[in-house]
Each structure stands twice: as C-alpha cells, then as structure tokens.
mmCIF file of C-alpha atoms in Angstrom:
data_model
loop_
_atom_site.group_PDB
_atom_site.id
_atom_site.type_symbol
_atom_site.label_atom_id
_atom_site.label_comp_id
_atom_site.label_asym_id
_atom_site.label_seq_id
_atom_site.Cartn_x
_atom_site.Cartn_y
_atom_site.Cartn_z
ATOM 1 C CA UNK A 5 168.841 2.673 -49.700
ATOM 2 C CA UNK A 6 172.085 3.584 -51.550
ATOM 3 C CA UNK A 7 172.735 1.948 -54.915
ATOM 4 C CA UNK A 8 174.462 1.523 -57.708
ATOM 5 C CA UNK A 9 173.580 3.175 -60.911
ATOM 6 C CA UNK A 10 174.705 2.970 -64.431
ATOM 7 C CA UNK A 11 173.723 4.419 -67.962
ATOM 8 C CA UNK A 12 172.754 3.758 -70.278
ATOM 9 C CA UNK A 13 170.623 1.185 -69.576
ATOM 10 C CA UNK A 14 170.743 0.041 -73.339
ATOM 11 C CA UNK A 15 173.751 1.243 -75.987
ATOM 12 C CA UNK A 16 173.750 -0.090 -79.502
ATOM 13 C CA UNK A 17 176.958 0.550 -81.257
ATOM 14 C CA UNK A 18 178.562 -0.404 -84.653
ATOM 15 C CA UNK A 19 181.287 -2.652 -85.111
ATOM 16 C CA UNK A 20 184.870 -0.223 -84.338
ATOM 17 C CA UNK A 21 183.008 2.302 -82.042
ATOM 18 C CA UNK A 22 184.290 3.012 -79.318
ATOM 19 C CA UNK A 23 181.945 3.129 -76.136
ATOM 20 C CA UNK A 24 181.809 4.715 -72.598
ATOM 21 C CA UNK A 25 179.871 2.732 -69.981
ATOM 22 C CA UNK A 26 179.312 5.020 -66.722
ATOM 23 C CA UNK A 27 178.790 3.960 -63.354
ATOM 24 C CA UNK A 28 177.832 5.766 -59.588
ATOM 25 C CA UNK A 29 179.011 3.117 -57.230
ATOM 26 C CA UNK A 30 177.773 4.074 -53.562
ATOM 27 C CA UNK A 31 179.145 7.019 -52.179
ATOM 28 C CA UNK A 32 181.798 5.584 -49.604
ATOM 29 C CA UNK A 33 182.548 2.146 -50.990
ATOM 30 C CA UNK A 34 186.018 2.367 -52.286
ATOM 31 C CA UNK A 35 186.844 -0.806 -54.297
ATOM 32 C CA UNK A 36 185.053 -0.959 -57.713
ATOM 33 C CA UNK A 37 184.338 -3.786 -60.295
ATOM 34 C CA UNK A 38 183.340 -4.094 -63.703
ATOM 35 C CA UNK A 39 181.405 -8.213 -64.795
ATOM 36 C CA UNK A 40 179.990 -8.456 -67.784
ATOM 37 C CA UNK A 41 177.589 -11.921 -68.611
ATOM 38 C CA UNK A 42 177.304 -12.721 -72.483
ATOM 39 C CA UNK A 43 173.661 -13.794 -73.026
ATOM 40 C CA UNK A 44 172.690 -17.009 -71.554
ATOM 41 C CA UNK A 45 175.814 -17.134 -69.756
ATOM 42 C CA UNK A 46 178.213 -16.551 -66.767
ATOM 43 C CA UNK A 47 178.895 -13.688 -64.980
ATOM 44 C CA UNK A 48 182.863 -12.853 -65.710
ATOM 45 C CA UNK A 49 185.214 -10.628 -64.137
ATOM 46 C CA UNK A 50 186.814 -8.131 -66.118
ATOM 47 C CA UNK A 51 188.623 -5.821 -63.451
ATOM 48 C CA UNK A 52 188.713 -4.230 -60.148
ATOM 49 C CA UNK A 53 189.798 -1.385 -59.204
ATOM 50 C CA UNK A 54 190.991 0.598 -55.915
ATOM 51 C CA UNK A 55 192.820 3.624 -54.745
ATOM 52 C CA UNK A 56 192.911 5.351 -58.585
ATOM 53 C CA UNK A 57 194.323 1.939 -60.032
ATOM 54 C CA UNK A 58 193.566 -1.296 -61.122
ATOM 55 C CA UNK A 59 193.673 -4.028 -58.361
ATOM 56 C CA UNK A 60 193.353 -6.965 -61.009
ATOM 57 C CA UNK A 61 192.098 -7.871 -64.019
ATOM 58 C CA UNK A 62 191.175 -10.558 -66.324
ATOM 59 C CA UNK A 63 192.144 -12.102 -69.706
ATOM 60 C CA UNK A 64 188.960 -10.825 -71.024
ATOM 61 C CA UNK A 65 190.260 -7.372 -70.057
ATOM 62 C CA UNK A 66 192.839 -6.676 -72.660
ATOM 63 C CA UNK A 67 193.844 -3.258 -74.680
ATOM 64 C CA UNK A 68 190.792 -2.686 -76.109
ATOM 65 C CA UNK A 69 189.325 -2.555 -72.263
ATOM 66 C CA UNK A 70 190.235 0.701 -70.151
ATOM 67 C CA UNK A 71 188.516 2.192 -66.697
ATOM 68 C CA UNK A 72 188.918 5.604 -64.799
ATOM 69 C CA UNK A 73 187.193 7.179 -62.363
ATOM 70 C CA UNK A 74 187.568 10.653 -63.601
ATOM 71 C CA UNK A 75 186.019 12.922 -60.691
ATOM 72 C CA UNK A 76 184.904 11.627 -57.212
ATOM 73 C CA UNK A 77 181.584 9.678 -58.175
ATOM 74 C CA UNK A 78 181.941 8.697 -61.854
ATOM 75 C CA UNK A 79 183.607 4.979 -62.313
ATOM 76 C CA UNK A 80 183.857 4.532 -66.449
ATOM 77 C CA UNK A 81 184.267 1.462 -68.633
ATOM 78 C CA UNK A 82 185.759 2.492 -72.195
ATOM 79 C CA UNK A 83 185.889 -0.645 -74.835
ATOM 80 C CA UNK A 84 187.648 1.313 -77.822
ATOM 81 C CA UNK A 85 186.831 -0.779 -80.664
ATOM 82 C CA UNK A 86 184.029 -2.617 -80.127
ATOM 83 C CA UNK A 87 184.027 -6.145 -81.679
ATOM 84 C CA UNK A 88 180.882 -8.559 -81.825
ATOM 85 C CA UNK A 89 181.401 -10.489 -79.117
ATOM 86 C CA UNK A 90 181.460 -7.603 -76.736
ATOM 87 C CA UNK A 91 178.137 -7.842 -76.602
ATOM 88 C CA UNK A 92 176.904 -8.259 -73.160
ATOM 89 C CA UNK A 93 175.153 -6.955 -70.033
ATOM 90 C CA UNK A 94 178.052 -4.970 -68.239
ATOM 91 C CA UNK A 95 177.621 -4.614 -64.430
ATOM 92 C CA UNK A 96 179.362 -2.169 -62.607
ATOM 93 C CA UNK A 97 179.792 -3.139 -58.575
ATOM 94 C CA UNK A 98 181.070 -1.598 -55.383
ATOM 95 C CA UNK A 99 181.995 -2.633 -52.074
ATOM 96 C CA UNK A 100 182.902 -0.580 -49.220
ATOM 97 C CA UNK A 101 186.001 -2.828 -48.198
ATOM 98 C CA UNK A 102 188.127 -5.222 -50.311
ATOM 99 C CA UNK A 103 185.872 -8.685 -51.473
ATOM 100 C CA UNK A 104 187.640 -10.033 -48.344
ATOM 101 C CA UNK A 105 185.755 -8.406 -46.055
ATOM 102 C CA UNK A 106 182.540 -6.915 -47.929
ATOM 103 C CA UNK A 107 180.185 -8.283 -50.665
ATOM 104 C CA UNK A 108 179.932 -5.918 -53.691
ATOM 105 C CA UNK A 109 176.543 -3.934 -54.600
ATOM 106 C CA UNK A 110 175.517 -4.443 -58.144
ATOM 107 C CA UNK A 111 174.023 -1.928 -60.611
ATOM 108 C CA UNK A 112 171.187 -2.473 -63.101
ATOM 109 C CA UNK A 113 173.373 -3.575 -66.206
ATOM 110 C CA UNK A 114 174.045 -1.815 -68.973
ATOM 111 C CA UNK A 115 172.815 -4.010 -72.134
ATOM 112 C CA UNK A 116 175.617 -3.263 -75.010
ATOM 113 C CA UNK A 117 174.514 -4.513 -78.089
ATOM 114 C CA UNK A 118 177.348 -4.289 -81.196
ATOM 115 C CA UNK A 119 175.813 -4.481 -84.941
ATOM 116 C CA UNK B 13 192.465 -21.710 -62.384
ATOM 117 C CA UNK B 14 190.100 -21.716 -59.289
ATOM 118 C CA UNK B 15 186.576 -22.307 -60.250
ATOM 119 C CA UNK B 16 182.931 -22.238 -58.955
ATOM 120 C CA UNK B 17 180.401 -25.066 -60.569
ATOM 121 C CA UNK B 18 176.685 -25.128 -59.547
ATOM 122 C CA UNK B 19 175.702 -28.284 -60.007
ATOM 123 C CA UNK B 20 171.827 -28.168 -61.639
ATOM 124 C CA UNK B 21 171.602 -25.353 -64.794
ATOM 125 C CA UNK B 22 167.677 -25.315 -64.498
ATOM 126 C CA UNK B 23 165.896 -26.352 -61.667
ATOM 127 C CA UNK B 24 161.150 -26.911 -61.919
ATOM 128 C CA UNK B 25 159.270 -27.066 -58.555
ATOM 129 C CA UNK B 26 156.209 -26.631 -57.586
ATOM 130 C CA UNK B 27 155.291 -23.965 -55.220
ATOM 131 C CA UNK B 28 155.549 -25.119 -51.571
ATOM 132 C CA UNK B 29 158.026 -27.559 -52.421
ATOM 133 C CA UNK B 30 161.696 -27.659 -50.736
ATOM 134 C CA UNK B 31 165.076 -25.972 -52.252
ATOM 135 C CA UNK B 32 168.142 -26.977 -52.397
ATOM 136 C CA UNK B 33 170.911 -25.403 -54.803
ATOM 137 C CA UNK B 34 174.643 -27.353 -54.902
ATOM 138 C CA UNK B 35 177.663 -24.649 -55.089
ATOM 139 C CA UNK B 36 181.324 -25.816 -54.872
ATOM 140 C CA UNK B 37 184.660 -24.164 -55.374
ATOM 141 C CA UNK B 38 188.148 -24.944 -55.875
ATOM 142 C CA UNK B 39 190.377 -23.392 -53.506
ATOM 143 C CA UNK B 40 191.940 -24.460 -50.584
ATOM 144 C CA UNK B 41 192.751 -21.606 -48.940
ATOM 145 C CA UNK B 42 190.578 -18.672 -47.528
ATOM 146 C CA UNK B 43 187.187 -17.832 -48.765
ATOM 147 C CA UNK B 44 184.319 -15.764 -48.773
ATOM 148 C CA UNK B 45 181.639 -17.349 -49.937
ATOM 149 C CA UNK B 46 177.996 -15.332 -51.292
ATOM 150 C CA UNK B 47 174.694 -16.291 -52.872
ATOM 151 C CA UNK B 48 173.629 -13.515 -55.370
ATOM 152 C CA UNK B 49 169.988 -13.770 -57.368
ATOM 153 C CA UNK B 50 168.946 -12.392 -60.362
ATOM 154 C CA UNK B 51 165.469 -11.905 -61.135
ATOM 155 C CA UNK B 52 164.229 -11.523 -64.622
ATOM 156 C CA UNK B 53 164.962 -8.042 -66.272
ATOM 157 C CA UNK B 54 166.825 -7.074 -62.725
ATOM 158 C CA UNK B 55 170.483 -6.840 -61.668
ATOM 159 C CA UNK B 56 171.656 -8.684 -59.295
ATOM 160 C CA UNK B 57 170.908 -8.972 -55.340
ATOM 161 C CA UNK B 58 173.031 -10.533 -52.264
ATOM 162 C CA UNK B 59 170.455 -13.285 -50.463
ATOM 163 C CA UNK B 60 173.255 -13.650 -47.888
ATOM 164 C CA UNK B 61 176.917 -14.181 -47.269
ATOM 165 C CA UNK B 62 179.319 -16.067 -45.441
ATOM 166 C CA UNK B 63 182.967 -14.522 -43.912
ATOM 167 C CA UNK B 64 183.228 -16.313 -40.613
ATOM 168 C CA UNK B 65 181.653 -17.686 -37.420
ATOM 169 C CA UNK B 66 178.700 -20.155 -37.719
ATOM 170 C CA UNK B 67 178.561 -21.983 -41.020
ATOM 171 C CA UNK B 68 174.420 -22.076 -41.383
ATOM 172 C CA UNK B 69 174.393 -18.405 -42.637
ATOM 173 C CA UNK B 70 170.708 -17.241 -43.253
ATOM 174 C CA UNK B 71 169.500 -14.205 -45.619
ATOM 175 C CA UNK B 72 166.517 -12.689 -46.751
ATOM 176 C CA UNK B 73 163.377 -14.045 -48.140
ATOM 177 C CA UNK B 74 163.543 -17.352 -45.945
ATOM 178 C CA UNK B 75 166.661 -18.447 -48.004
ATOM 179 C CA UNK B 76 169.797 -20.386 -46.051
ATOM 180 C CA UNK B 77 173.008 -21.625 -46.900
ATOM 181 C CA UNK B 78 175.819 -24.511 -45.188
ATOM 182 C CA UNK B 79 179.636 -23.940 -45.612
ATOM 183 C CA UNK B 80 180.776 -27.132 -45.260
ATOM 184 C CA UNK B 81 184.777 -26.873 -45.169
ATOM 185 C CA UNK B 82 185.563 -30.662 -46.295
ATOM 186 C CA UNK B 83 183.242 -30.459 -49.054
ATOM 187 C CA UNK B 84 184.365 -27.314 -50.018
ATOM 188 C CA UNK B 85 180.514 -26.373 -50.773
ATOM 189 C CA UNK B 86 178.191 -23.778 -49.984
ATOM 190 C CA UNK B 87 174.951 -24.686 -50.787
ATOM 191 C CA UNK B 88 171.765 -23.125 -51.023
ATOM 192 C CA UNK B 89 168.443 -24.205 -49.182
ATOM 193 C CA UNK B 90 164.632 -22.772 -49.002
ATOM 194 C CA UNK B 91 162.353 -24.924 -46.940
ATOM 195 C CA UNK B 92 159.053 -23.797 -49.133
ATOM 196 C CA UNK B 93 159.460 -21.795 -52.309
ATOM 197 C CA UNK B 94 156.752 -19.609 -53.829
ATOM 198 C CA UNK B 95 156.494 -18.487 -57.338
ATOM 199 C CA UNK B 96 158.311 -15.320 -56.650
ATOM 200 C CA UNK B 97 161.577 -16.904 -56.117
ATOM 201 C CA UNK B 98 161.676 -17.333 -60.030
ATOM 202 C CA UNK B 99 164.988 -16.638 -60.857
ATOM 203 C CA UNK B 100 168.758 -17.300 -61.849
ATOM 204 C CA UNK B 101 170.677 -18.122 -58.956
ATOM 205 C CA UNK B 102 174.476 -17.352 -58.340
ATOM 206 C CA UNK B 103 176.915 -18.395 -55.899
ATOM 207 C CA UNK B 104 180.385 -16.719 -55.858
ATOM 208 C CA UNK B 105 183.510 -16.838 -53.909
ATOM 209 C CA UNK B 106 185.996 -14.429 -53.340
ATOM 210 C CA UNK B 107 189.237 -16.181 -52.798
ATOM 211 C CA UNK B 108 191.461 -14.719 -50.226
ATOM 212 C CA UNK B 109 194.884 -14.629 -53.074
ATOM 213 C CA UNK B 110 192.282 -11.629 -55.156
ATOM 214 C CA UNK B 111 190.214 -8.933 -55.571
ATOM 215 C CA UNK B 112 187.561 -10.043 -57.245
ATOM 216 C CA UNK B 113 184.435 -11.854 -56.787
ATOM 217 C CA UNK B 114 184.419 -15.200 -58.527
ATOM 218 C CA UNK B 115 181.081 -16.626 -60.023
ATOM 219 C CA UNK B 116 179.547 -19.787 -60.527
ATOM 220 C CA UNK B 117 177.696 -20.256 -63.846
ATOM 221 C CA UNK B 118 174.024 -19.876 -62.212
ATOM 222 C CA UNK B 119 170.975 -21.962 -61.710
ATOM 223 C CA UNK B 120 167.635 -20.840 -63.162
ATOM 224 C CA UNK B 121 164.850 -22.023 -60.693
ATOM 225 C CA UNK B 122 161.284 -21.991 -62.178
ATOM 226 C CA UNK B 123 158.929 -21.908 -59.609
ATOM 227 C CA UNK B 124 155.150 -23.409 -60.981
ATOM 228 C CA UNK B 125 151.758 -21.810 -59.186
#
C-alpha cells in the first residue's frame, strides 16, 4: 500500500539552526500538507500546498517557515532558525484531490527536538 | 475562527464495553468531516470519512460515525471495544472556504483487559 514517508524520524538541533524536514507524499496525490502537534497537544496546520505553490497557510507559518518541492517526489519543510518552541512532531500529508474531495495520507512524524 | 472541540480529553473503559466519542465544529457551510486515530508511537490513520450521501458512515475496525447536520456533530461510536483500540482519537473537518484539514484537539481512549 502506498504511503507517506518522511526523515528523519528524529532531528535534534540547537537553538538558530536551521533544519530541513523531507517528505515522499504518494506518488499521484497532488495537494500536500505540513501539521505539526507540540507534545501533549493538537494537531495544527501550518500550510498546504498545490500546483508548485502554497494553497494556504497558517499564523504559525511565518518567515522563519518555508516549503518546496524541489524535484518530482521530494516535498521539504525548512524552519531557518529554529527557536524552542518549534519543537514538535511534524507530519507531512498528501491527498490525491483537494481536502474537499479526498482525505489526506499521513506520514510517520518527524520528532524535532531544539536544545 | 472555525473550530473543532471533542468533547471528553481522556476517555477509561473496559474491554467489551460501548464507544462513543462527541466531535463538533463550527461552520455553517460545507464540510467534510473525518475521524483520524493515532496509536501510540504511530502516525496517524483515517477510521473513515464522511463527503456525502448517507450520514451513518462506517470504517474499519468495527468503528462508525453520525453526521448530524443540526447538531453540527460527527460523532464517533464502537459497539464493543477491545484493548487494541488504545489510542488518541481525532476528528477533523475540512471546511469547504480552505485547503486544509482542520483538527479537533483529540481524545485518548484507554481501553482496560
């Protein structure tokens, strides 16, 4: 069964780093999402993104947030400074349609930890 | 903004015992409605959806949900649990104004043997 993957699975960073998360979404979905759920808590939206540009975003995702898809499989999250509170899981998701019309497939999480 | 609340944060039963999980949203218009779950250490999994057509949706592992319009709720039911459906629970809604996928804040379900 097709899925989503990301890596790392776990990326510890200092404060000011900047990080690269990397995702695979499935092979012909074409919309693409990035959640992220602090510890303990909800799973937020930070952006989605369709036809080489962002569809919408969050207040979460401000400058310090970017995302590309550089070839035809890779989807990327860049945080360019990384602050504490960034830590998080981060999901990466796909969905073959817009969410109007398809659920989204998740990935296993990528666990960023910032020290 | 629109929200999602799930009403119960932690829920204990018993094995054998019945579910039911409260979602509601508020949003008027359009929506796609979606019960995700989370077992521990795992990412997260679609139990079932809900676009159109018959409002008792069902999905895998025995689980079914009810859109009920006038409520504006779309909760979550298992007739007889079993200790493997410990987990976090998550509805979410996609509201037809956005591209994103809108997420209540979870209920963990303990399941005791």
């Amino acid at each position: 069964e097709p899925e989503v993957t990301q890596t790392p699975s776990h990326q510890v960073t200092q404060m000011g780093q900047e990080v690269i998360l990397r995702c695979v979404p499935i092979s012909n979905h074409l919309y693409f999402y990035w959640y992220r759920q602090i510890l303990g808590q909800k799973v937020e939206f930070l952006v989605s993104f369709y036809n080489n540009e962002i569809s919408e975003k969050s207040e979460i995702f401000d400058d310090q947030f970017s995302v590309e898809r550089p070839d035809g499989s890779n989807f990327t999250l860049k945080i360019r400074s990384t602050k504490l509170e960034d830590s998080a899981m981060y999901f990466c998701a796909s969905s073959e349609q817009g969410p109007m019309n398809t659920e989204a497939f998740f990935g296993q999480g990528t666990r960023l930890t910032v020290v | 903004a629109q929200s999602v609340s799930q009403h119960n944060h932690h829920v204990i039963l018993s094995e054998a015992a019945s579910l039911e999980l409260g979602c509601n949203y508020s949003y008027g218009g359009t929506v796609n409605l979606f019960w995700y779950v989370q077992y521990p250490g795992q990412h997260l999994q679609l139990l079932l959806k809900y676009f159109s057509g018959d409002p008792l949706v069902k999905g895998i592992k025995g689980f079914e949900a009810e859109f009920i319009k006038s409520k504006f709720s779309f909760n979550l039911r298992k007739p007889s649990v079993q200790w493997s459906d410990t987990a976090e629970y998550f509805c979410a809604v996609n509201m037809d104004y956005g591209q994103n996928f809108v997420f209540g804040p979870g209920t963990r379900l303990s399941v005791l043997p």
